[in-house]
């Protein structure tokens, strides 16, 4: 399972900045109880589908209270570590959401 | 050019730790050839549907891998389209015969999943999704859970309605000796099963399975000569949509399915109301409900209640029976095998050899195979 190429992480991370700080509304959500490889120590975690102005984004919800996990809740895009770093030591970052 | 099916067979589906993919395919080919009235040496090409042999088993080059097993040299191809790999392999085999290049073609669908930890399988399956979905730590149950919540809110469908799909398919699976799960479940049992990705529970989800399915396809003249009851391919269509769920306009319908179904109905001149049996891609209970609507069997929002009333269950259905094999839910879901297994089930039903789960007077059948969260769909229509 070759998933943590430092080159790929470096290339992908350049695309993150344009989304940071954007606000949107939770359109759907789930709570992942059985995670994929690399996410075991985060589970269970909520994942939200967020409607922004002209697009939708998807990501985990962080810094939340239980009542924040609902359709219609306003959230904003933040930068967070995605999962455990690979053996090369590169920490993969990506977008997540926090309640506004 | 007409394309007919000679032999078609599936292995036992389930957790098959004592058997390798090679042995699994070998024994399924033998059974298929035995029902085909041809010799294995007459096969002119092989199409293999498989998704995970590389990422999980570190074995690619599957065309040559299985050709070597037949013991002679012939053109052979692996076709990959996530959980629709089997349906896509079938489509390509049909095109090969229609082109006139080959007259007899072997289709193999195979997957070996239970050798690996669930976290590894979940990650490997996410190869069918988008990078953004992987970054979110999503799984396929998670993606369908996002779809389910939107659908349930919009059409006021309950968890009990979803559970009814599992109840029906487990009942059918209990009648199928090849099924992964041969026990029945109740709505209460589904609701009490552990949550995998809220609102989907363990018994809303198809399992991780091992299995293989094969079929021999032949051109019209050969099919008529070699088989007393050839089953004809009336339509074979494929469509795609975005890999990423967030890029779709509508989350309560899969556009790829609607497009492929429309093309299949127009190619065959057959309407949804003519169909006696359908094998639909119930990777999750919500997926069957949406499929029944996208395939034109029900209006939007109506399929869940119909399933719950037993309108698609063997013995109580007025006409159409759905997932008589047990579907992905109970028969099992070895992803690359599934699309071919659906064909095998329809062929057995149309030939009247489905024994304890035979649908009366089944003449027209449909298969619906989906990859990703709706990124690719293959629809086939078959007739005796």
Short mmCIF file of C-alpha atoms in Angstrom, two decimals:
data_model
loop_
_atom_site.label_atom_id
_atom_site.label_comp_id
_atom_site.label_asym_id
_atom_site.label_seq_id
_atom_site.Cartn_x
_atom_site.Cartn_y
_atom_site.Cartn_z
CA UNK A 1 0.00 0.00 0.00
CA UNK A 2 2.03 2.92 -1.30
CA UNK A 3 0.06 5.89 -0.01
CA UNK A 4 2.51 8.26 1.61
CA UNK A 5 4.88 9.40 -1.13
CA UNK A 6 6.54 12.61 0.13
CA UNK A 7 6.42 13.97 -3.42
CA UNK A 8 2.69 13.39 -3.64
CA UNK A 9 2.13 14.98 -0.22
CA UNK A 10 4.23 18.01 -1.25
CA UNK A 11 2.34 18.41 -4.55
CA UNK A 12 -1.13 17.97 -3.00
CA UNK A 13 -0.55 20.32 -0.09
CA UNK A 14 -0.09 23.29 -2.44
CA UNK A 15 -3.82 23.05 -3.25
CA UNK A 16 -5.02 23.37 0.35
CA UNK A 17 -4.49 27.09 1.03
CA UNK A 18 -7.25 28.36 -1.28
CA UNK A 19 -9.90 26.64 0.84
CA UNK A 20 -8.79 27.79 4.30
CA UNK A 21 -11.20 30.07 6.15
CA UNK A 22 -14.14 29.41 3.81
CA UNK A 23 -17.51 29.02 5.52
CA UNK A 24 -20.34 26.67 4.67
CA UNK A 25 -23.29 24.67 5.97
CA UNK A 26 -23.34 20.97 6.87
CA UNK A 27 -25.47 19.19 4.24
CA UNK A 28 -24.89 15.64 5.48
CA UNK A 29 -22.74 13.86 8.02
CA UNK A 30 -21.68 10.44 9.22
CA UNK A 31 -19.71 9.12 12.16
CA UNK A 32 -17.00 6.69 11.14
CA UNK A 33 -16.67 3.88 13.69
CA UNK A 34 -14.67 1.48 11.50
CA UNK A 35 -11.80 3.54 10.03
CA UNK A 36 -9.39 2.81 7.19
CA UNK A 37 -5.68 2.13 7.79
CA UNK A 38 -3.93 5.22 9.16
CA UNK A 39 -7.01 6.63 10.92
CA UNK A 40 -7.37 4.03 13.70
CA UNK A 41 -6.38 6.36 16.54
CA UNK A 42 -8.94 9.02 15.50
CA UNK A 43 -12.04 6.81 15.39
CA UNK A 44 -14.86 7.36 16.03
CA UNK A 45 -14.87 10.67 14.13
CA UNK A 46 -17.54 12.69 12.30
CA UNK A 47 -17.16 13.43 8.58
CA UNK A 48 -19.25 16.26 7.15
CA UNK A 49 -20.35 17.13 3.62
CA UNK A 50 -20.38 20.91 3.48
CA UNK A 51 -22.16 23.19 1.00
CA UNK A 52 -20.14 26.36 0.37
CA UNK A 53 -20.98 29.24 -1.93
CA UNK A 54 -20.37 27.53 -5.26
CA UNK A 55 -19.02 24.11 -4.33
CA UNK A 56 -19.13 21.29 -1.83
CA UNK A 57 -16.24 20.05 0.30
CA UNK A 58 -15.83 17.02 2.49
CA UNK A 59 -13.79 16.54 5.64
CA UNK A 60 -13.71 15.66 9.32
CA UNK A 61 -15.39 17.86 11.91
CA UNK A 62 -13.05 18.95 14.74
CA UNK A 63 -13.31 21.07 17.91
CA UNK A 64 -17.02 20.25 18.15
CA UNK A 65 -19.64 19.59 20.81
CA UNK A 66 -22.11 16.77 20.25
CA UNK A 67 -24.91 19.20 19.27
CA UNK A 68 -22.74 20.66 16.47
CA UNK A 69 -23.10 17.43 14.47
CA UNK A 70 -26.29 18.31 12.62
CA UNK A 71 -27.49 19.32 9.16
CA UNK A 72 -27.57 23.11 8.80
CA UNK A 73 -24.69 23.85 11.24
CA UNK A 74 -22.35 26.57 10.02
CA UNK A 75 -18.69 25.50 9.82
CA UNK A 76 -15.37 26.86 8.51
CA UNK A 77 -12.41 25.22 6.79
CA UNK A 78 -9.29 24.74 8.93
CA UNK A 79 -5.87 23.14 8.40
CA UNK A 80 -5.21 19.96 10.36
CA UNK A 81 -2.98 16.89 10.32
CA UNK A 82 -4.75 14.16 8.32
CA UNK A 83 -3.31 10.93 9.71
CA UNK A 84 -0.21 9.30 11.18
CA UNK A 85 2.96 10.38 9.32
CA UNK A 86 4.73 7.85 7.11
CA UNK A 87 8.18 6.38 7.82
CA UNK A 88 9.71 9.26 5.83
CA UNK A 89 8.43 11.56 8.57
CA UNK A 90 6.37 13.80 6.29
CA UNK A 91 3.18 14.85 8.09
CA UNK A 92 0.21 14.88 5.70
CA UNK A 93 -1.97 17.97 6.25
CA UNK A 94 -5.42 18.57 4.82
CA UNK A 95 -8.66 20.40 5.35
CA UNK A 96 -11.08 19.74 8.19
CA UNK A 97 -14.02 21.78 9.51
CA UNK A 98 -14.81 23.41 12.81
CA UNK A 99 -18.09 24.93 13.98
CA UNK A 100 -18.36 28.73 13.59
CA UNK B 1 -24.27 -9.79 -33.78
CA UNK B 2 -26.17 -11.76 -31.16
CA UNK B 3 -24.28 -12.80 -28.03
CA UNK B 4 -25.39 -15.81 -26.02
CA UNK B 5 -24.27 -17.37 -22.77
CA UNK B 6 -23.24 -21.01 -22.58
CA UNK B 7 -22.02 -22.11 -19.13
CA UNK B 8 -22.06 -19.82 -16.10
CA UNK B 9 -21.04 -20.70 -12.55
CA UNK B 10 -20.02 -19.21 -9.22
CA UNK B 11 -17.81 -20.60 -6.49
CA UNK B 12 -19.01 -20.68 -2.91
CA UNK B 13 -18.75 -17.09 -1.59
CA UNK B 14 -17.42 -16.43 1.90
CA UNK B 15 -14.34 -16.41 4.06
CA UNK B 16 -12.25 -18.94 2.13
CA UNK B 17 -8.91 -18.98 3.92
CA UNK B 18 -7.89 -22.43 2.72
CA UNK B 19 -8.06 -21.64 -0.98
CA UNK B 20 -5.96 -19.36 -3.23
CA UNK B 21 -7.43 -17.09 -5.92
CA UNK B 22 -5.85 -19.39 -8.52
CA UNK B 23 -7.53 -22.52 -7.13
CA UNK B 24 -10.80 -20.64 -6.71
CA UNK B 25 -10.81 -19.56 -10.35
CA UNK B 26 -9.64 -22.98 -11.60
CA UNK B 27 -12.51 -24.84 -9.98
CA UNK B 28 -15.05 -22.24 -11.16
CA UNK B 29 -13.75 -22.43 -14.75
CA UNK B 30 -14.07 -26.24 -14.65
CA UNK B 31 -17.69 -26.00 -13.56
CA UNK B 32 -18.41 -23.34 -16.20
CA UNK B 33 -16.81 -25.35 -19.02
CA UNK B 34 -18.70 -28.47 -17.94
CA UNK B 35 -21.97 -26.57 -18.53
CA UNK B 36 -20.84 -25.10 -21.85
CA UNK B 37 -20.50 -28.08 -24.22
CA UNK B 38 -17.16 -26.79 -25.43
CA UNK B 39 -13.57 -27.72 -24.65
CA UNK B 40 -11.43 -25.32 -22.67
CA UNK B 41 -9.05 -25.19 -25.68
CA UNK B 42 -11.81 -23.57 -27.75
CA UNK B 43 -11.74 -20.40 -25.61
CA UNK B 44 -10.27 -17.58 -27.71
CA UNK B 45 -9.86 -14.79 -25.15
CA UNK B 46 -10.21 -14.10 -21.43
CA UNK B 47 -11.59 -11.01 -19.69
CA UNK B 48 -10.88 -10.83 -15.96
CA UNK B 49 -12.84 -8.50 -13.68
CA UNK B 50 -10.83 -7.71 -10.55
CA UNK B 51 -10.09 -4.67 -8.43
CA UNK B 52 -7.68 -5.42 -5.58
CA UNK B 53 -5.24 -8.14 -6.66
CA UNK B 54 -2.43 -5.59 -6.94
CA UNK B 55 -2.96 -3.46 -3.87
CA UNK B 56 -3.88 -6.36 -1.54
CA UNK B 57 -2.22 -9.43 -3.04
CA UNK B 58 0.72 -7.79 -4.85
CA UNK B 59 -0.29 -9.72 -7.98
CA UNK B 60 -1.07 -7.89 -11.20
CA UNK B 61 -0.90 -9.05 -14.83
CA UNK B 62 -4.02 -11.09 -14.10
CA UNK B 63 -4.88 -11.74 -17.74
CA UNK B 64 -1.68 -13.71 -18.32
CA UNK B 65 -1.86 -15.08 -14.77
CA UNK B 66 -5.12 -16.93 -15.47
CA UNK B 67 -4.25 -17.70 -19.12
CA UNK B 68 -1.21 -19.61 -17.82
CA UNK B 69 -3.60 -21.69 -15.76
CA UNK B 70 -5.57 -22.75 -18.84
CA UNK B 71 -2.30 -24.13 -20.21
CA UNK B 72 -2.22 -22.38 -23.57
CA UNK B 73 -1.46 -18.96 -25.02
CA UNK B 74 -4.32 -16.61 -25.77
CA UNK B 75 -5.24 -12.93 -25.47
CA UNK B 76 -6.26 -12.11 -21.89
CA UNK B 77 -7.11 -8.86 -20.12
CA UNK B 78 -7.75 -7.56 -16.63
CA UNK B 79 -10.55 -4.99 -16.51
CA UNK B 80 -10.80 -2.75 -13.45
CA UNK B 81 -13.66 -0.48 -12.49
CA UNK B 82 -13.80 -0.82 -8.69
CA UNK B 83 -16.84 -2.88 -7.60
CA UNK B 84 -18.12 -2.77 -11.20
CA UNK B 85 -15.01 -4.58 -12.51
CA UNK B 86 -17.05 -7.74 -13.22
CA UNK B 87 -19.73 -5.83 -15.13
CA UNK B 88 -17.09 -4.01 -17.15
CA UNK B 89 -15.27 -7.28 -17.97
CA UNK B 90 -18.58 -8.66 -19.20
CA UNK B 91 -19.21 -5.56 -21.33
CA UNK B 92 -15.78 -5.90 -22.94
CA UNK B 93 -16.29 -9.60 -23.63
CA UNK B 94 -19.62 -8.81 -25.31
CA UNK B 95 -17.96 -6.15 -27.48
CA UNK B 96 -15.24 -8.62 -28.46
CA UNK B 97 -17.83 -11.08 -29.77
CA UNK B 98 -19.97 -8.41 -31.39
CA UNK B 99 -16.89 -7.18 -33.25
CA UNK B 100 -16.54 -10.62 -34.85
CA UNK B 101 -12.94 -10.99 -33.71
CA UNK B 102 -13.69 -13.78 -31.21
CA UNK B 103 -16.45 -16.37 -31.15
CA UNK B 104 -16.02 -17.87 -27.68
CA UNK B 105 -14.82 -15.83 -24.74
CA UNK B 106 -14.31 -16.63 -21.06
CA UNK B 107 -15.26 -13.98 -18.48
CA UNK B 108 -13.82 -14.33 -14.98
CA UNK B 109 -14.74 -12.21 -11.97
CA UNK B 110 -12.63 -12.80 -8.87
CA UNK B 111 -11.62 -11.20 -5.59
CA UNK B 112 -9.71 -12.43 -2.53
CA UNK B 113 -10.35 -10.04 0.35
CA UNK B 114 -10.53 -11.89 3.65
CA UNK B 115 -6.79 -12.67 3.76
CA UNK B 116 -6.32 -9.04 4.88
CA UNK B 117 -7.24 -6.89 7.88
CA UNK B 118 -10.48 -4.84 7.57
CA UNK B 119 -8.54 -1.54 7.86
CA UNK B 120 -6.33 -2.58 4.93
CA UNK B 121 -9.33 -3.64 2.85
CA UNK B 122 -11.15 -0.37 3.67
CA UNK B 123 -8.14 1.67 2.58
CA UNK B 124 -7.65 -0.40 -0.58
CA UNK B 125 -11.33 -0.02 -1.53
CA UNK B 126 -11.01 3.76 -1.08
CA UNK B 127 -8.82 3.64 -4.19
CA UNK B 128 -12.21 3.80 -5.93
CA UNK B 129 -12.94 7.19 -4.39
CA UNK B 130 -11.31 10.60 -4.67
CA UNK B 131 -8.26 12.01 -2.92
CA UNK B 132 -10.45 14.44 -0.91
CA UNK B 133 -12.57 11.54 0.38
CA UNK B 134 -9.45 9.62 1.42
CA UNK B 135 -8.10 12.70 3.22
CA UNK B 136 -11.38 12.91 5.16
CA UNK B 137 -10.80 9.37 6.47
CA UNK B 138 -13.94 8.20 4.70
CA UNK B 139 -14.77 4.59 3.94
CA UNK B 140 -17.39 3.20 1.55
CA UNK B 141 -19.88 2.71 4.38
CA UNK B 142 -19.14 6.37 5.24
CA UNK B 143 -19.81 7.60 1.70
CA UNK B 144 -23.09 5.70 1.46
CA UNK B 145 -23.99 6.93 4.96
CA UNK B 146 -23.70 10.53 3.69
CA UNK B 147 -25.99 9.62 0.78
CA UNK B 148 -28.38 7.74 3.11
CA UNK B 149 -28.84 10.70 5.46
CA UNK B 150 -29.75 13.07 2.62
CA UNK B 151 -32.09 10.50 1.06
CA UNK B 152 -33.79 9.62 4.37
CA UNK B 153 -34.43 13.29 5.15
CA UNK B 154 -35.73 14.11 1.70
CA UNK B 155 -38.09 11.14 1.31
CA UNK B 156 -38.88 10.44 4.99
CA UNK B 157 -37.48 6.94 4.80
CA UNK B 158 -36.66 5.26 8.13
CA UNK B 159 -33.91 2.96 9.37
CA UNK B 160 -36.57 0.23 9.47
CA UNK B 161 -37.19 0.72 5.73
CA UNK B 162 -33.46 0.32 5.07
CA UNK B 163 -33.33 -2.75 7.32
CA UNK B 164 -36.11 -4.37 5.27
CA UNK B 165 -33.66 -4.63 2.35
CA UNK B 166 -31.28 -6.68 4.51
CA UNK B 167 -34.16 -8.85 5.76
CA UNK B 168 -35.25 -9.63 2.18
CA UNK B 169 -31.75 -10.33 0.89
CA UNK B 170 -30.78 -12.50 3.86
CA UNK B 171 -33.97 -14.51 3.31
CA UNK B 172 -32.96 -15.06 -0.33
CA UNK B 173 -29.37 -15.84 0.74
CA UNK B 174 -30.65 -18.49 3.13
CA UNK B 175 -31.97 -20.33 0.05
CA UNK B 176 -28.70 -20.08 -1.93
CA UNK B 177 -26.06 -22.75 -1.18
CA UNK B 178 -23.32 -20.50 -2.64
CA UNK B 179 -24.15 -17.52 -0.38
CA UNK B 180 -21.71 -16.12 2.18
CA UNK B 181 -24.49 -15.78 4.78
CA UNK B 182 -27.18 -18.43 4.90
CA UNK B 183 -29.15 -17.13 7.89
CA UNK B 184 -32.20 -14.94 8.09
CA UNK B 185 -32.33 -11.65 9.99
CA UNK B 186 -35.15 -9.53 11.40
CA UNK B 187 -35.59 -5.76 11.31
CA UNK B 188 -34.86 -5.69 15.07
CA UNK B 189 -31.61 -7.60 14.58
CA UNK B 190 -30.48 -5.19 11.85
CA UNK B 191 -31.31 -2.17 14.04
CA UNK B 192 -29.41 -3.65 16.98
CA UNK B 193 -26.27 -4.49 15.00
CA UNK B 194 -23.23 -2.26 15.69
CA UNK B 195 -22.91 1.06 13.85
CA UNK B 196 -20.26 1.07 11.11
CA UNK B 197 -20.82 4.59 9.75
CA UNK B 198 -23.86 6.29 11.23
CA UNK B 199 -26.70 5.80 10.18
CA UNK B 200 -25.51 2.55 8.54
CA UNK B 201 -25.12 -0.48 10.77
CA UNK B 202 -23.23 -3.71 10.25
CA UNK B 203 -26.30 -5.46 8.83
CA UNK B 204 -26.89 -2.57 6.38
CA UNK B 205 -23.50 -3.38 4.82
CA UNK B 206 -22.44 -6.08 2.40
CA UNK B 207 -19.54 -8.15 3.74
CA UNK B 208 -15.90 -8.48 2.75
CA UNK B 209 -15.89 -11.80 0.85
CA UNK B 210 -13.83 -14.13 -1.29
CA UNK B 211 -15.31 -15.61 -4.43
CA UNK B 212 -15.14 -16.18 -8.18
CA UNK B 213 -17.73 -16.31 -10.96
CA UNK B 214 -17.26 -17.29 -14.60
CA UNK B 215 -19.23 -17.38 -17.83
CA UNK B 216 -18.59 -18.47 -21.40
CA UNK B 217 -20.01 -16.09 -24.00
CA UNK B 218 -20.40 -17.08 -27.62
CA UNK B 219 -21.76 -15.63 -30.84
CA UNK B 220 -25.36 -16.42 -31.79
CA UNK B 221 -24.74 -19.37 -34.13
CA UNK B 222 -22.47 -21.16 -31.68
CA UNK B 223 -24.72 -20.44 -28.70
CA UNK B 224 -27.72 -21.97 -30.53
CA UNK B 225 -25.72 -25.04 -31.53
CA UNK B 226 -24.01 -25.66 -28.20
CA UNK B 227 -26.75 -25.03 -25.66
CA UNK B 228 -30.36 -26.16 -25.39
CA UNK B 229 -31.26 -23.04 -23.42
CA UNK B 230 -28.98 -20.23 -24.47
CA UNK B 231 -29.55 -16.98 -22.61
CA UNK B 232 -29.21 -13.90 -24.79
CA UNK B 233 -27.59 -10.58 -24.00
CA UNK B 234 -30.22 -8.03 -25.00
CA UNK B 235 -28.27 -4.99 -23.81
CA UNK B 236 -24.94 -4.11 -22.27
CA UNK B 237 -24.27 -0.53 -21.26
CA UNK B 238 -21.81 1.39 -19.14
CA UNK B 239 -21.78 5.00 -17.92
CA UNK B 240 -19.60 7.04 -15.58
CA UNK B 241 -19.96 9.98 -13.19
CA UNK B 242 -17.57 11.93 -10.93
CA UNK B 243 -15.49 9.87 -8.50
CA UNK B 244 -15.98 12.53 -5.87
CA UNK B 245 -19.41 12.61 -4.24
CA UNK B 246 -19.16 16.36 -3.61
CA UNK B 247 -19.08 17.12 -7.35
CA UNK B 248 -22.55 15.66 -8.03
CA UNK B 249 -25.68 17.82 -8.40
CA UNK B 250 -27.96 15.21 -6.88
CA UNK B 251 -27.04 12.98 -3.94
CA UNK B 252 -30.24 10.90 -3.92
CA UNK B 253 -29.80 9.37 -7.38
CA UNK B 254 -26.78 7.94 -9.22
CA UNK B 255 -26.53 9.60 -12.64
CA UNK B 256 -24.30 6.84 -14.06
CA UNK B 257 -27.01 4.28 -13.28
CA UNK B 258 -29.80 6.40 -14.77
CA UNK B 259 -27.75 6.87 -17.97
CA UNK B 260 -26.68 3.23 -18.30
CA UNK B 261 -30.23 2.00 -17.62
CA UNK B 262 -31.75 4.36 -20.17
CA UNK B 263 -29.29 3.14 -22.80
CA UNK B 264 -29.94 -0.52 -21.92
CA UNK B 265 -33.72 -0.15 -22.15
CA UNK B 266 -33.49 1.61 -25.50
CA UNK B 267 -30.94 -0.90 -26.88
CA UNK B 268 -33.12 -3.87 -25.94
CA UNK B 269 -36.62 -2.42 -26.41
CA UNK B 270 -37.40 -3.83 -22.97
CA UNK B 271 -39.10 -1.70 -20.28
CA UNK B 272 -38.71 -1.90 -16.51
CA UNK B 273 -42.22 -3.38 -16.34
CA UNK B 274 -41.11 -6.37 -18.49
CA UNK B 275 -38.38 -7.45 -16.05
CA UNK B 276 -39.01 -10.57 -13.94
CA UNK B 277 -35.78 -10.68 -11.95
CA UNK B 278 -33.07 -8.16 -11.18
CA UNK B 279 -29.75 -8.50 -9.43
CA UNK B 280 -29.00 -5.01 -8.15
CA UNK B 281 -25.88 -3.65 -6.47
CA UNK B 282 -26.93 -3.58 -2.80
CA UNK B 283 -23.47 -2.86 -1.37
CA UNK B 284 -25.50 -1.08 1.34
CA UNK B 285 -29.24 -1.24 2.02
CA UNK B 286 -29.66 2.40 0.91
CA UNK B 287 -27.95 1.51 -2.40
CA UNK B 288 -30.66 -1.01 -3.30
CA UNK B 289 -33.43 1.50 -2.59
CA UNK B 290 -31.81 4.16 -4.78
CA UNK B 291 -31.02 1.56 -7.47
CA UNK B 292 -34.66 0.43 -7.69
CA UNK B 293 -35.65 4.02 -8.43
CA UNK B 294 -32.77 4.84 -10.77
CA UNK B 295 -33.53 1.68 -12.79
CA UNK B 296 -37.12 2.88 -13.26
CA UNK B 297 -38.90 0.25 -11.15
CA UNK B 298 -40.29 2.87 -8.72
CA UNK B 299 -40.80 6.60 -8.49
CA UNK B 300 -38.35 8.52 -6.31
CA UNK B 301 -38.99 7.92 -2.65
CA UNK B 302 -41.26 4.89 -3.17
CA UNK B 303 -38.89 1.89 -3.30
CA UNK B 304 -38.24 1.58 0.43
CA UNK B 305 -41.90 1.03 1.32
CA UNK B 306 -42.28 -1.48 -1.55
CA UNK B 307 -39.38 -3.56 -0.23
CA UNK B 308 -40.84 -3.42 3.28
CA UNK B 309 -44.23 -4.66 2.04
CA UNK B 310 -42.54 -7.71 0.49
CA UNK B 311 -43.29 -6.62 -3.08
CA UNK B 312 -39.82 -7.73 -4.26
CA UNK B 313 -39.40 -10.84 -2.12
CA UNK B 314 -39.52 -14.38 -3.48
CA UNK B 315 -42.97 -15.82 -2.73
CA UNK B 316 -44.75 -12.51 -2.11
CA UNK B 317 -43.68 -10.40 -5.10
CA UNK B 318 -46.43 -9.75 -7.68
CA UNK B 319 -43.84 -9.97 -10.49
CA UNK B 320 -40.31 -8.57 -10.13
CA UNK B 321 -38.06 -10.34 -7.59
CA UNK B 322 -34.89 -8.45 -6.62
CA UNK B 323 -31.63 -10.08 -5.55
CA UNK B 324 -32.78 -13.69 -5.51
CA UNK B 325 -29.11 -14.69 -4.97
CA UNK B 326 -29.11 -12.84 -1.65
CA UNK B 327 -27.52 -9.84 -3.34
CA UNK B 328 -24.22 -8.40 -2.25
CA UNK B 329 -25.66 -8.20 1.25
CA UNK B 330 -26.12 -11.93 1.91
CA UNK B 331 -24.56 -13.76 -1.06
CA UNK B 332 -21.41 -11.74 -0.41
CA UNK B 333 -19.39 -9.09 -2.23
CA UNK B 334 -16.01 -10.24 -3.58
CA UNK B 335 -15.86 -6.97 -5.50
CA UNK B 336 -14.42 -8.10 -8.85
CA UNK B 337 -16.65 -11.18 -8.91
CA UNK B 338 -19.93 -9.42 -8.15
CA UNK B 339 -20.83 -8.20 -11.66
CA UNK B 340 -20.25 -11.69 -13.09
CA UNK B 341 -22.07 -13.37 -10.19
CA UNK B 342 -25.14 -11.26 -10.95
CA UNK B 343 -25.06 -12.63 -14.51
CA UNK B 344 -24.67 -16.21 -13.22
CA UNK B 345 -27.72 -15.79 -10.96
CA UNK B 346 -29.86 -14.37 -13.76
CA UNK B 347 -28.77 -17.14 -16.14
CA UNK B 348 -29.69 -19.84 -13.58
CA UNK B 349 -33.06 -18.20 -12.94
CA UNK B 350 -33.86 -17.86 -16.67
CA UNK B 351 -32.88 -21.50 -17.27
CA UNK B 352 -35.07 -22.60 -14.36
CA UNK B 353 -32.25 -24.27 -12.44
CA UNK B 354 -32.21 -22.03 -9.35
CA UNK B 355 -33.72 -24.85 -7.25
CA UNK B 356 -34.94 -23.63 -3.84
CA UNK B 357 -34.95 -19.98 -4.89
CA UNK B 358 -36.43 -20.32 -8.39
CA UNK B 359 -38.58 -17.39 -9.52
CA UNK B 360 -41.64 -18.69 -11.42
CA UNK B 361 -41.79 -17.96 -15.14
CA UNK B 362 -38.67 -15.79 -15.16
CA UNK B 363 -38.06 -14.78 -18.78
CA UNK B 364 -36.33 -11.40 -18.62
CA UNK B 365 -33.57 -10.42 -16.21
CA UNK B 366 -31.46 -7.37 -15.44
CA UNK B 367 -28.11 -6.89 -13.69
CA UNK B 368 -26.94 -3.61 -12.17
CA UNK B 369 -23.32 -3.30 -11.07
CA UNK B 370 -21.89 -0.11 -9.55
CA UNK B 371 -18.31 0.99 -8.86
CA UNK B 372 -17.25 3.61 -6.32
CA UNK B 373 -20.05 5.66 -4.79
CA UNK B 374 -21.66 5.75 -8.25
CA UNK B 375 -18.67 6.70 -10.42
CA UNK B 376 -19.31 3.84 -12.84
CA UNK B 377 -22.31 1.63 -13.57
CA UNK B 378 -22.86 -1.36 -15.84
CA UNK B 379 -26.37 -2.53 -16.74
CA UNK B 380 -27.11 -5.76 -18.61
CA UNK B 381 -30.46 -7.10 -19.81
CA UNK B 382 -30.85 -10.81 -20.53
CA UNK B 383 -33.58 -12.96 -22.01
CA UNK B 384 -34.17 -16.63 -22.75
#
